[in-house]
Coordinates of C-alpha atoms in Angstrom, one line a residue:
Chain A
M1 CA 56.3 -37.0 10.7
A2 CA 55.3 -33.3 10.7
R3 CA 57.4 -32.7 7.5
R4 CA 55.5 -35.5 5.8
V5 CA 52.1 -34.0 6.8
A6 CA 53.1 -30.7 5.4
L7 CA 54.4 -32.3 2.2
V8 CA 51.1 -34.2 1.7
I9 CA 49.1 -31.0 2.2
T10 CA 51.2 -29.2 -0.4
L11 CA 50.8 -32.0 -2.9
V12 CA 47.0 -32.0 -2.4
L13 CA 47.0 -28.2 -3.0
V14 CA 48.9 -28.6 -6.2
V15 CA 46.8 -31.4 -7.6
S16 CA 43.3 -30.4 -6.5
G17 CA 42.5 -26.8 -6.4
V18 CA 45.1 -24.4 -7.4
S19 CA 44.4 -24.7 -11.1
R20 CA 41.2 -22.7 -10.6
T21 CA 43.0 -19.8 -9.0
D22 CA 46.0 -19.7 -11.3
A23 CA 44.8 -16.5 -12.8
V24 CA 44.8 -14.8 -9.5
L25 CA 48.1 -16.3 -8.3
A26 CA 49.8 -15.6 -11.6
Q27 CA 49.9 -11.9 -10.8
G28 CA 51.7 -12.7 -7.5
R29 CA 54.2 -14.7 -9.5
G30 CA 55.0 -11.7 -11.7
A31 CA 53.2 -12.9 -14.8
Q32 CA 52.7 -10.4 -17.7
A33 CA 49.7 -8.3 -17.2
P34 CA 47.7 -7.5 -20.3
A35 CA 48.8 -4.3 -22.0
T36 CA 45.3 -2.8 -21.9
P37 CA 42.4 -3.8 -19.7
P38 CA 39.7 -5.8 -21.4
T39 CA 36.8 -3.8 -22.8
P40 CA 33.3 -4.1 -21.4
R41 CA 32.4 -6.0 -24.5
A42 CA 35.2 -8.5 -23.9
Q43 CA 34.3 -8.7 -20.2
A44 CA 30.6 -9.5 -20.8
P45 CA 29.6 -12.4 -18.6
I46 CA 26.3 -12.8 -20.5
D47 CA 25.3 -12.3 -24.1
L48 CA 22.5 -9.8 -24.4
T49 CA 22.8 -9.3 -28.2
G50 CA 20.3 -10.4 -30.7
Y51 CA 16.5 -10.1 -31.2
W52 CA 14.2 -10.6 -28.2
V53 CA 10.4 -10.4 -27.9
A54 CA 8.3 -9.3 -25.0
I55 CA 5.9 -11.8 -23.7
I56 CA 2.9 -9.9 -22.4
S57 CA 1.7 -12.5 -19.9
E58 CA 1.3 -9.9 -17.1
D59 CA -0.7 -6.7 -16.9
W60 CA -2.0 -7.6 -20.3
R61 CA -4.8 -5.0 -20.3
W62 CA -2.4 -2.2 -19.4
R63 CA 0.5 -3.2 -21.7
M64 CA -0.9 -4.7 -24.9
I65 CA -3.6 -2.1 -25.4
T66 CA -4.0 1.5 -24.2
P67 CA -6.2 1.4 -21.2
S68 CA -8.9 4.0 -20.6
R69 CA -8.1 7.3 -19.0
G70 CA -8.0 6.9 -15.3
D71 CA -7.3 3.1 -15.4
F72 CA -4.1 2.8 -13.5
P73 CA -4.0 0.1 -10.9
S74 CA -0.6 -1.5 -9.9
I75 CA 1.4 1.8 -10.0
P76 CA 1.9 3.5 -6.6
I77 CA 1.1 6.9 -7.8
N78 CA 0.3 9.9 -5.6
V79 CA -2.5 12.4 -5.9
A80 CA -0.5 14.7 -8.1
A81 CA 0.0 11.9 -10.5
Q82 CA -3.6 10.9 -10.4
K83 CA -4.7 14.4 -11.3
I84 CA -2.4 14.5 -14.3
A85 CA -3.4 11.0 -15.4
E86 CA -7.1 11.8 -15.2
A87 CA -6.5 14.8 -17.4
W88 CA -4.6 12.8 -20.1
D89 CA -5.3 14.1 -23.6
P90 CA -3.3 12.3 -26.3
A91 CA -4.5 15.0 -28.8
K92 CA -2.5 17.6 -26.8
D93 CA 0.6 15.5 -26.9
E94 CA 0.3 15.0 -30.6
A95 CA -0.2 18.7 -31.1
A96 CA 2.8 19.4 -29.0
G97 CA 4.9 17.0 -31.1
D98 CA 5.2 14.8 -28.1
A99 CA 3.6 11.6 -29.3
C100 CA 6.5 9.6 -27.8
K101 CA 5.8 10.5 -24.1
A102 CA 4.9 6.9 -23.3
Y103 CA 8.1 5.6 -25.0
G104 CA 10.7 6.9 -22.5
A105 CA 12.8 4.2 -20.9
P106 CA 10.6 3.6 -17.8
G107 CA 7.5 3.1 -19.9
L108 CA 9.1 1.8 -23.1
M109 CA 10.3 -1.5 -21.6
R110 CA 6.9 -2.5 -20.5
G111 CA 5.5 -2.0 -24.0
P112 CA 4.7 -4.8 -26.5
T113 CA 8.0 -4.6 -28.3
R114 CA 10.8 -6.5 -29.8
L115 CA 14.4 -5.6 -28.8
H116 CA 17.4 -5.6 -31.0
I117 CA 20.6 -5.4 -29.0
T118 CA 24.0 -4.9 -30.5
W119 CA 27.4 -3.5 -29.4
L120 CA 27.7 0.0 -30.8
D121 CA 31.4 0.0 -29.8
E122 CA 33.5 -1.8 -27.2
D123 CA 32.0 0.3 -24.4
T124 CA 28.4 0.9 -25.4
L125 CA 25.5 -1.6 -25.7
K126 CA 22.8 -0.4 -28.0
L127 CA 19.2 -1.3 -27.6
E128 CA 16.6 -0.6 -30.3
T129 CA 12.8 -1.2 -30.1
D130 CA 10.5 -1.7 -33.0
Y131 CA 7.7 -0.3 -30.8
G132 CA 8.1 3.4 -31.2
M133 CA 11.5 3.0 -32.9
Q134 CA 13.5 4.1 -29.8
T135 CA 17.2 3.7 -29.1
R136 CA 18.7 3.3 -25.7
L137 CA 22.5 3.3 -25.1
F138 CA 24.1 1.6 -22.1
E139 CA 27.4 3.3 -21.4
F140 CA 29.9 1.2 -19.6
R141 CA 32.5 3.9 -19.4
G142 CA 30.3 6.3 -17.6
A143 CA 27.9 9.1 -18.6
P144 CA 28.9 11.6 -21.2
A145 CA 30.1 14.8 -19.6
T146 CA 27.2 16.9 -20.8
A147 CA 24.0 15.6 -22.1
A148 CA 20.6 17.3 -22.3
P149 CA 17.7 15.5 -20.8
S150 CA 16.2 13.1 -23.3
R151 CA 13.4 10.6 -23.8
Q152 CA 15.8 7.7 -23.1
G153 CA 18.0 9.5 -20.6
T154 CA 21.5 8.5 -19.8
S155 CA 22.1 4.9 -18.9
V156 CA 25.3 4.0 -17.0
A157 CA 25.9 0.3 -17.0
Q158 CA 28.2 -2.2 -15.3
W159 CA 28.6 -5.9 -15.3
I160 CA 28.0 -7.9 -12.2
I161 CA 30.3 -10.9 -12.4
A162 CA 28.8 -13.9 -10.6
G163 CA 30.7 -16.9 -9.2
G164 CA 30.3 -20.5 -10.3
G165 CA 31.3 -20.0 -13.9
G166 CA 34.3 -21.1 -15.9
R167 CA 35.9 -17.6 -15.8
G168 CA 37.3 -17.8 -19.3
R169 CA 38.4 -21.4 -18.9
G170 CA 35.8 -22.8 -21.3
G171 CA 32.9 -23.2 -18.8
P172 CA 29.7 -21.1 -18.8
R173 CA 30.0 -17.6 -17.5
F174 CA 27.4 -16.0 -15.3
G175 CA 26.5 -12.5 -14.3
A176 CA 24.2 -9.7 -14.9
M177 CA 24.1 -6.1 -16.2
K178 CA 23.1 -3.3 -13.9
A179 CA 22.0 -0.1 -15.5
V180 CA 21.0 3.2 -13.8
T181 CA 19.2 5.6 -16.0
T182 CA 18.8 9.3 -15.2
N183 CA 18.6 12.6 -17.1
L184 CA 15.2 11.7 -18.4
R185 CA 12.6 14.1 -19.9
P186 CA 9.2 13.7 -18.2
G187 CA 7.0 11.1 -19.8
Y188 CA 4.4 8.4 -19.1
L189 CA 4.8 5.2 -17.2
R190 CA 1.7 3.9 -18.8
K191 CA 0.3 4.8 -22.2
N192 CA -2.8 6.4 -20.7
G193 CA -0.9 9.3 -19.2
V194 CA 0.4 8.1 -15.8
P195 CA 3.3 10.5 -15.4
Y196 CA 6.9 10.3 -14.4
S197 CA 9.1 13.4 -13.7
E198 CA 12.5 14.5 -14.7
K199 CA 13.7 13.4 -11.3
T200 CA 13.0 9.8 -12.1
V201 CA 15.8 7.2 -11.7
L202 CA 15.3 3.8 -13.3
T203 CA 17.5 1.0 -12.0
E204 CA 17.6 -2.3 -13.9
Y205 CA 19.2 -5.6 -13.4
W206 CA 19.4 -7.7 -16.6
D207 CA 19.7 -11.4 -16.3
V208 CA 19.7 -14.1 -18.9
H209 CA 18.3 -17.6 -18.3
T210 CA 18.9 -20.5 -20.7
E211 CA 16.5 -23.4 -20.5
T212 CA 17.3 -27.0 -21.1
N213 CA 15.4 -26.9 -24.4
G214 CA 17.6 -24.0 -25.6
D215 CA 15.1 -21.2 -25.0
R216 CA 16.7 -18.1 -23.7
Y217 CA 15.0 -15.3 -21.7
I218 CA 16.1 -11.9 -20.6
V219 CA 14.6 -11.0 -17.3
I220 CA 14.8 -7.4 -16.2
T221 CA 14.2 -6.4 -12.6
N222 CA 13.2 -2.8 -12.6
T223 CA 12.9 -0.1 -9.9
V224 CA 11.4 3.2 -10.8
N225 CA 12.0 5.9 -8.3
D226 CA 10.2 9.2 -8.8
P227 CA 9.9 11.5 -5.8
T228 CA 7.5 13.7 -7.7
Y229 CA 4.8 11.3 -8.7
L230 CA 5.2 8.0 -6.8
Q231 CA 4.5 7.2 -3.2
A232 CA 6.9 4.3 -3.3
P233 CA 9.4 2.8 -5.8
W234 CA 7.6 0.9 -8.5
I235 CA 9.2 -2.5 -8.6
T236 CA 8.5 -4.9 -11.5
A237 CA 10.1 -7.6 -13.6
L238 CA 9.9 -8.0 -17.3
H239 CA 10.8 -11.0 -19.5
F240 CA 11.7 -11.3 -23.2
K241 CA 12.3 -14.4 -25.2
R242 CA 15.2 -14.8 -27.7
E243 CA 14.2 -14.9 -31.3
P244 CA 16.3 -16.6 -34.0
D245 CA 16.5 -13.7 -36.4
A246 CA 14.9 -10.4 -37.5
G247 CA 12.0 -12.1 -39.2
K248 CA 9.3 -10.5 -37.0
W249 CA 11.1 -7.2 -36.5
N250 CA 8.5 -4.6 -37.6
P251 CA 9.3 -1.0 -36.7
E252 CA 6.5 1.5 -36.2
P253 CA 6.6 5.1 -35.0
C254 CA 5.2 6.3 -31.7
D255 CA 1.5 6.4 -31.3
A256 CA 0.1 8.6 -28.6
R257 CA -3.3 6.9 -28.7
F258 CA -2.8 3.2 -29.1
Chain B
M1 CA 58.9 -28.8 11.8
N2 CA 56.5 -28.8 14.8
D3 CA 52.8 -28.6 15.5
M4 CA 52.8 -24.9 15.0
T5 CA 54.2 -25.4 11.5
I6 CA 51.6 -28.0 10.7
R7 CA 48.9 -25.6 11.9
R8 CA 50.2 -22.8 9.7
T9 CA 50.5 -25.2 6.7
V10 CA 46.9 -26.3 7.2
L11 CA 45.7 -22.7 7.5
V12 CA 47.4 -21.7 4.3
A13 CA 46.0 -24.8 2.6
C14 CA 42.5 -24.0 3.7
A15 CA 42.8 -20.5 2.6
V16 CA 44.0 -21.4 -0.9
L17 CA 41.5 -24.2 -1.2
A18 CA 38.7 -21.8 -0.3
C19 CA 39.7 -19.7 -3.3
A20 CA 39.9 -22.7 -5.5
L21 CA 36.6 -24.5 -4.7
P22 CA 33.8 -24.0 -7.1
A23 CA 31.2 -21.6 -5.8
S24 CA 28.2 -23.8 -5.2
A25 CA 26.0 -21.2 -3.3
Q26 CA 26.8 -17.7 -4.3
V27 CA 23.9 -16.0 -2.6
D28 CA 22.2 -16.6 0.7
L29 CA 18.5 -16.6 0.0
T30 CA 17.5 -17.0 3.6
G31 CA 14.8 -14.7 4.8
S32 CA 11.3 -13.5 4.6
Y33 CA 10.1 -11.8 1.5
Q34 CA 7.1 -9.5 1.1
T35 CA 5.1 -9.4 -2.0
R36 CA 5.1 -6.2 -4.1
M37 CA 1.9 -6.2 -6.1
Y38 CA 3.0 -3.8 -8.8
E39 CA 1.9 -6.2 -11.5
D40 CA -1.4 -7.9 -11.9
Y41 CA -2.6 -6.0 -8.9
I42 CA -6.3 -6.7 -9.4
E43 CA -5.7 -10.4 -9.8
R44 CA -3.5 -10.6 -6.7
G45 CA -5.4 -8.1 -4.6
P46 CA -9.2 -7.7 -4.8
G47 CA -9.5 -10.6 -7.3
E48 CA -9.8 -11.0 -11.0
F49 CA -12.8 -10.6 -13.2
M50 CA -14.4 -14.0 -14.0
G51 CA -13.6 -14.9 -17.6
N52 CA -10.4 -12.9 -17.7
F53 CA -7.7 -15.2 -19.1
T54 CA -5.6 -12.5 -20.7
G55 CA -1.9 -13.2 -20.8
M56 CA -2.4 -17.0 -20.9
P57 CA -1.4 -19.5 -23.6
L58 CA -4.4 -21.8 -23.0
S59 CA -5.1 -24.9 -25.1
D60 CA -8.7 -25.6 -26.0
E61 CA -8.9 -28.1 -23.2
G62 CA -7.5 -25.6 -20.7
R63 CA -10.0 -22.9 -21.8
A64 CA -12.9 -25.3 -21.7
K65 CA -12.1 -26.3 -18.2
A66 CA -11.5 -22.8 -17.0
L67 CA -14.9 -21.8 -18.4
L68 CA -16.6 -24.4 -16.2
Y69 CA -15.3 -22.6 -13.1
T70 CA -17.6 -20.9 -10.7
S71 CA -16.8 -19.2 -7.5
N72 CA -18.5 -21.9 -5.5
L73 CA -16.2 -24.5 -6.8
P74 CA -13.3 -23.8 -4.4
S75 CA -15.8 -24.4 -1.6
T76 CA -15.8 -28.2 -2.2
Y77 CA -13.6 -30.1 0.1
E78 CA -11.5 -31.5 -2.7
R79 CA -10.7 -28.2 -4.2
Q80 CA -10.2 -25.9 -1.3
C81 CA -6.4 -26.3 -1.5
L82 CA -6.0 -26.0 -5.2
P83 CA -5.0 -22.3 -5.0
Q84 CA -2.0 -23.3 -2.8
S85 CA 0.5 -24.9 -5.0
A86 CA 3.9 -24.3 -6.5
G87 CA 2.8 -22.2 -9.5
V88 CA 0.0 -20.2 -7.9
F89 CA 2.2 -18.3 -5.5
Q90 CA 3.1 -15.9 -8.4
Y91 CA -0.5 -14.8 -8.3
R92 CA -1.0 -14.6 -4.5
P93 CA -0.9 -11.4 -2.4
V94 CA 1.2 -12.9 0.3
G95 CA 4.9 -13.3 1.2
F96 CA 7.0 -16.4 1.9
R97 CA 10.1 -17.5 3.7
V98 CA 13.2 -19.1 2.3
W99 CA 15.5 -21.2 4.4
S100 CA 18.1 -23.9 3.9
E101 CA 18.3 -27.4 5.3
N102 CA 21.9 -28.4 6.0
S103 CA 23.7 -31.6 6.5
P104 CA 25.6 -32.1 9.8
D105 CA 28.8 -30.8 8.1
G106 CA 27.1 -27.6 7.0
N107 CA 26.4 -28.3 3.3
V108 CA 23.1 -27.1 1.9
L109 CA 21.0 -30.1 1.2
A110 CA 17.9 -28.2 0.2
W111 CA 16.5 -24.7 -0.2
V112 CA 12.9 -24.5 1.1
I113 CA 10.2 -22.0 0.2
G114 CA 7.3 -21.9 2.5
G115 CA 4.3 -19.7 3.1
D116 CA 0.7 -19.1 3.2
N117 CA 0.6 -19.6 -0.6
L118 CA 1.7 -23.2 -0.4
R119 CA 0.0 -26.3 0.9
N120 CA 3.3 -28.0 0.9
D121 CA 6.7 -26.3 1.0
I122 CA 8.7 -26.3 -2.2
R123 CA 11.8 -28.2 -1.1
I124 CA 14.6 -27.7 -3.7
W125 CA 17.1 -30.5 -3.3
M126 CA 20.7 -29.4 -4.0
D127 CA 22.4 -32.8 -3.3
G128 CA 22.1 -34.1 -6.8
R129 CA 19.4 -36.7 -6.2
P130 CA 17.4 -37.7 -9.2
H131 CA 13.7 -37.1 -9.7
P132 CA 11.6 -40.1 -8.6
S133 CA 9.4 -42.3 -10.8
P134 CA 6.5 -40.5 -12.5
N135 CA 4.3 -42.7 -10.4
A136 CA 5.7 -41.4 -7.2
L137 CA 3.6 -39.3 -4.8
H138 CA 2.6 -35.9 -6.2
L139 CA 2.4 -33.0 -3.8
A140 CA 1.2 -29.4 -4.0
G141 CA 4.8 -28.3 -3.7
G142 CA 6.0 -31.0 -6.1
F143 CA 9.5 -32.5 -6.2
A144 CA 12.2 -30.0 -7.0
T145 CA 15.9 -30.2 -7.7
G146 CA 18.1 -27.2 -8.1
K147 CA 21.5 -25.9 -9.1
W148 CA 23.3 -22.6 -9.0
E149 CA 23.8 -20.8 -12.3
G150 CA 25.9 -17.9 -11.2
D151 CA 23.8 -15.9 -8.7
T152 CA 20.6 -17.6 -9.8
L153 CA 19.2 -20.7 -8.2
T154 CA 17.4 -22.7 -10.9
A155 CA 15.0 -25.4 -9.9
R156 CA 13.0 -27.9 -11.8
I157 CA 9.7 -28.8 -10.2
T158 CA 7.9 -32.0 -11.1
H159 CA 5.4 -34.3 -9.3
L160 CA 2.9 -31.5 -8.8
K161 CA -0.7 -32.1 -7.9
T162 CA -3.5 -30.8 -10.0
A163 CA -3.9 -27.1 -9.2
W164 CA -5.0 -23.8 -10.6
I165 CA -2.4 -21.7 -12.3
R166 CA -4.3 -18.5 -11.5
R167 CA -6.5 -18.5 -8.5
G168 CA -10.0 -17.2 -8.7
V169 CA -10.6 -17.7 -12.4
G170 CA -10.2 -21.4 -12.6
I171 CA -7.2 -21.6 -15.0
P172 CA -6.1 -25.2 -14.5
A173 CA -2.8 -27.0 -14.3
S174 CA -2.5 -30.8 -14.5
D175 CA -0.4 -33.1 -12.4
D176 CA 1.9 -33.4 -15.4
S177 CA 2.8 -29.7 -15.1
V178 CA 6.5 -29.0 -14.9
I179 CA 7.8 -25.7 -13.6
T180 CA 11.3 -24.2 -14.0
L181 CA 12.0 -21.7 -11.3
H182 CA 14.7 -19.1 -11.4
M183 CA 15.4 -17.2 -8.1
T184 CA 17.8 -14.3 -8.3
R185 CA 18.4 -12.0 -5.3
R186 CA 19.8 -8.5 -5.9
D187 CA 20.3 -6.5 -2.7
D188 CA 16.9 -6.8 -1.0
L189 CA 14.9 -7.7 -4.1
L190 CA 14.2 -11.3 -5.0
T191 CA 13.1 -12.0 -8.6
M192 CA 11.2 -15.2 -9.1
V193 CA 10.7 -16.4 -12.7
T194 CA 8.4 -19.4 -13.3
I195 CA 8.2 -21.1 -16.7
Q196 CA 5.3 -23.5 -16.5
E197 CA 4.7 -26.2 -19.1
D198 CA 1.5 -28.3 -19.2
P199 CA 0.9 -30.9 -21.9
Y200 CA -2.8 -30.6 -21.6
Y201 CA -3.8 -27.1 -20.7
L202 CA -1.1 -24.9 -22.2
T203 CA 0.0 -24.5 -25.8
E204 CA 3.4 -23.0 -24.8
P205 CA 5.3 -22.3 -21.6
H206 CA 3.6 -19.8 -19.3
V207 CA 6.2 -17.3 -18.2
V208 CA 5.7 -15.1 -15.1
S209 CA 8.3 -12.9 -13.5
R210 CA 7.7 -11.2 -10.1
V211 CA 9.7 -9.3 -7.5
W212 CA 9.5 -9.8 -3.8
Q213 CA 11.3 -7.6 -1.2
W214 CA 13.2 -8.8 1.8
N215 CA 11.2 -8.1 4.9
P216 CA 13.3 -7.9 8.1
R217 CA 10.2 -8.0 10.2
G218 CA 9.4 -11.5 8.9
T219 CA 6.5 -12.8 7.0
E220 CA 3.4 -14.0 8.8
F221 CA 2.2 -17.4 8.1
D222 CA -1.5 -17.3 8.2
R223 CA -2.0 -20.9 6.9
P224 CA 1.2 -22.9 6.8
Q225 CA -1.1 -25.8 5.8
C226 CA -4.3 -25.9 4.0
N227 CA -7.2 -27.0 6.2
T228 CA -10.5 -27.8 4.6
A229 CA -13.9 -27.0 6.1
N230 CA -17.5 -27.2 5.1
E231 CA -18.1 -23.8 3.5
I232 CA -21.4 -24.4 1.9
P233 CA -23.7 -26.6 4.0
R234 CA -26.1 -27.3 1.2
L235 CA -23.3 -29.1 -0.7
E236 CA -22.5 -31.3 2.2
D237 CA -22.6 -35.0 1.3
T238 CA -24.5 -34.3 -1.9
G239 CA -21.8 -35.0 -4.4
I240 CA -22.7 -31.8 -6.2
V241 CA -19.8 -30.1 -7.9
P242 CA -20.7 -26.5 -8.6
H243 CA -19.9 -25.6 -12.2
Q244 CA -20.9 -23.5 -15.2
T245 CA -22.7 -25.3 -17.9
P246 CA -20.4 -26.1 -20.9
G247 CA -20.9 -23.5 -23.6
A248 CA -23.2 -21.4 -21.4
N249 CA -20.9 -19.5 -19.0
P250 CA -22.5 -16.1 -18.6
E251 CA -19.1 -14.6 -17.8
E252 CA -17.5 -15.9 -21.0
D253 CA -17.8 -12.5 -22.7
Y254 CA -17.5 -10.4 -19.6
M255 CA -14.2 -8.8 -20.6
V256 CA -15.6 -8.1 -24.0
R257 CA -18.6 -6.3 -22.5
M258 CA -16.6 -4.5 -19.8
F259 CA -13.4 -3.5 -21.6
N260 CA -14.2 -4.1 -25.3
L261 CA -11.5 -6.7 -25.4
P262 CA -11.4 -9.0 -28.4
K263 CA -12.7 -12.4 -27.3
E264 CA -9.5 -14.3 -28.3
A265 CA -7.5 -12.0 -26.0
A266 CA -9.9 -12.4 -23.1
L267 CA -9.9 -16.2 -23.4
G268 CA -6.2 -16.6 -23.5
Y269 CA -5.0 -17.5 -27.0
A270 CA -1.2 -17.6 -27.3
E271 CA -1.1 -15.3 -30.3
T272 CA -2.3 -12.5 -28.1
L273 CA 0.9 -12.5 -26.0
Y274 CA 3.1 -11.1 -28.7
P275 CA 3.5 -7.6 -30.1
E276 CA 2.1 -8.4 -33.5
Y277 CA -1.3 -9.0 -31.9
R278 CA -1.4 -5.3 -31.0
K279 CA -0.8 -4.4 -34.6
K280 CA -3.5 -6.8 -35.6
I281 CA -6.2 -5.1 -33.6
K282 CA -4.9 -1.6 -34.1
G283 CA -7.6 0.4 -35.8
T284 CA -10.4 -1.9 -34.6
Y285 CA -10.1 -1.9 -30.9
K286 CA -11.9 0.9 -29.1
P287 CA -11.2 1.4 -25.5
P288 CA -14.2 1.9 -23.2
A289 CA -15.2 5.2 -21.8
D290 CA -12.9 6.7 -19.2
C291 CA -13.1 5.4 -15.7
V292 CA -14.6 8.4 -14.1
S293 CA -17.6 8.7 -16.3
R294 CA -18.1 4.9 -16.7
G295 CA -18.7 4.2 -13.1
P296 CA -18.1 0.9 -11.3
G297 CA -15.3 -1.3 -12.5
Y298 CA -11.8 -1.8 -11.0
C299 CA -10.6 1.3 -12.7
C300 CA -8.7 3.2 -10.1
G301 CA -5.5 4.3 -8.8
W302 CA -3.3 3.0 -6.1
I303 CA -5.4 1.5 -3.3
E304 CA -3.0 -0.7 -1.4
T305 CA -2.0 2.0 1.0
Q306 CA -5.2 4.0 0.8
G307 CA -6.3 5.2 4.2
R308 CA -3.2 3.7 5.8
P309 CA 0.0 5.3 7.0
G310 CA 2.0 6.3 4.0
G311 CA -1.0 6.4 1.7
A312 CA -1.8 9.5 -0.2
P313 CA -4.6 11.6 1.2
N314 CA -7.7 12.0 -0.8
L315 CA -6.7 9.3 -3.3
T316 CA -10.0 7.6 -4.2
C317 CA -11.0 5.0 -6.7
N318 CA -13.8 2.9 -7.8
D319 CA -14.0 -0.6 -6.6
G320 CA -15.8 -2.8 -9.0
G321 CA -19.4 -1.9 -8.1
F322 CA -18.9 -1.5 -4.4
G323 CA -18.8 2.3 -4.6
T324 CA -16.0 4.8 -4.1
L325 CA -13.5 3.7 -1.6
G326 CA -13.4 5.6 1.6
P327 CA -10.5 6.7 3.7
R328 CA -10.7 3.7 5.9
G329 CA -10.3 1.2 3.1
R330 CA -12.3 -0.9 0.7
R331 CA -16.0 -1.0 0.2
Q332 CA -16.8 1.9 2.3
G333 CA -20.0 3.5 1.1
A334 CA -21.0 0.4 -0.8
T335 CA -24.0 0.8 -2.8
N336 CA -24.8 -2.8 -3.5

């Protein structure tokens, strides 16, 4: 009797569930491992490539247009930041050849921009904006050994593979990209001179949501940590909608005033 | 083969099956979440300017209805609970709780979102049940079904009651509104994305993404239900519905006067949501004078923690005509 019970259980195992775990078990059975590990591009659980447009449905008055000097609700700035912001002078930035101060990664992504995302190579995701014509690189193999601080800093990325997908068996795959950006030159969180320092760390989680009508959205959950100018981490979310092509892509250089 | 052998076989079977089962609930969403008002702070905190519909894709009908709004309107019995519905929580300054309701065998039947911002909980059924007839009861929390897409819980909410999309400025939502909700938790942050469609009042889906933070101290429920009360005695039993006169709302051009905004931006035309609109007004838009010299008008720094532990000392700002804020909070030293 006991033997029969064990046999039935074994049969149930074989018929019902093991097929989903065959990839894991295959290693234990001594199957051939791939000669080289898959590249980040091949591992991508979500497709971020293509053209995307920011929908400015939040903080419109501070994102679509340049607000007045001193107009900076929503950002948990400290007194040092307030003093700098209240002394904002775009003419000085222009004279210093620094018209792109509001286009560094922490401020750039809140701008009224389109994104063009492509794979630069198997390990690097490239993001371009038409707003200010900036380029961010997401490095999946780690940060370059030496890099000078820059407007877009150094972004180290990794995939977060989520459960519930087909895992390469034809079903949908799910996950997100996490990116941590450091090595930034000081810049502005908001166009009207709200500052961030070189100590800033920008942490982003990139998710893609596909709607039943086919619309696709990138949603980025952002945390800006700046011990110099913020009282608390500045936590926001941004959303971009997928566009079919480059038809509305319209690059323009940085503008310190508008 | 004995009982011990059977036990071992069953244990191994369970372990292997656990690996093989599809992951139907990857993330435990249970907990209390605190709002982090780092976007649309004025709307969610002290309150929005009347006539500010920026960021909205309103239809002509939606705009016309919103322009009838007056601040006395929510004092009528029938409308006191309209700011507490499924879409409005994105614009509220309060937190919420999420919990699961399980079947006796432990399966999650529904995820539930409840809080001060909701007259009815949003109950997201996970058991595959269909949405009811369009003629079925409509609730402030609607009827919601959900599924996991990786680490994101996606819900579709129908059967909503008439409500406001944004509290305090009268932007309406009809009872034919449908909301798609994406809930994604990463560490202690919960990102909530709502995509609201309305066949009458919106020309395209209204997309909002917000972040809440897990709060181990729990979220207080000030008003788990909406209770109505007579707020303006002179309206009692009169049948009067406070409203602005169509076409004569004195606040219709408030944002134009206050911030020099183009009127189509202030009144929520969809074209103003996209980058090309900025290019369209470049060269013609003139920002108002700077905040310090301009005087009253929510034009200030970070006030949420002002005067409180953790707040920056000496941080002051101007609070919309109520004078400079003092160290003990809002409206100290009010001049009117």
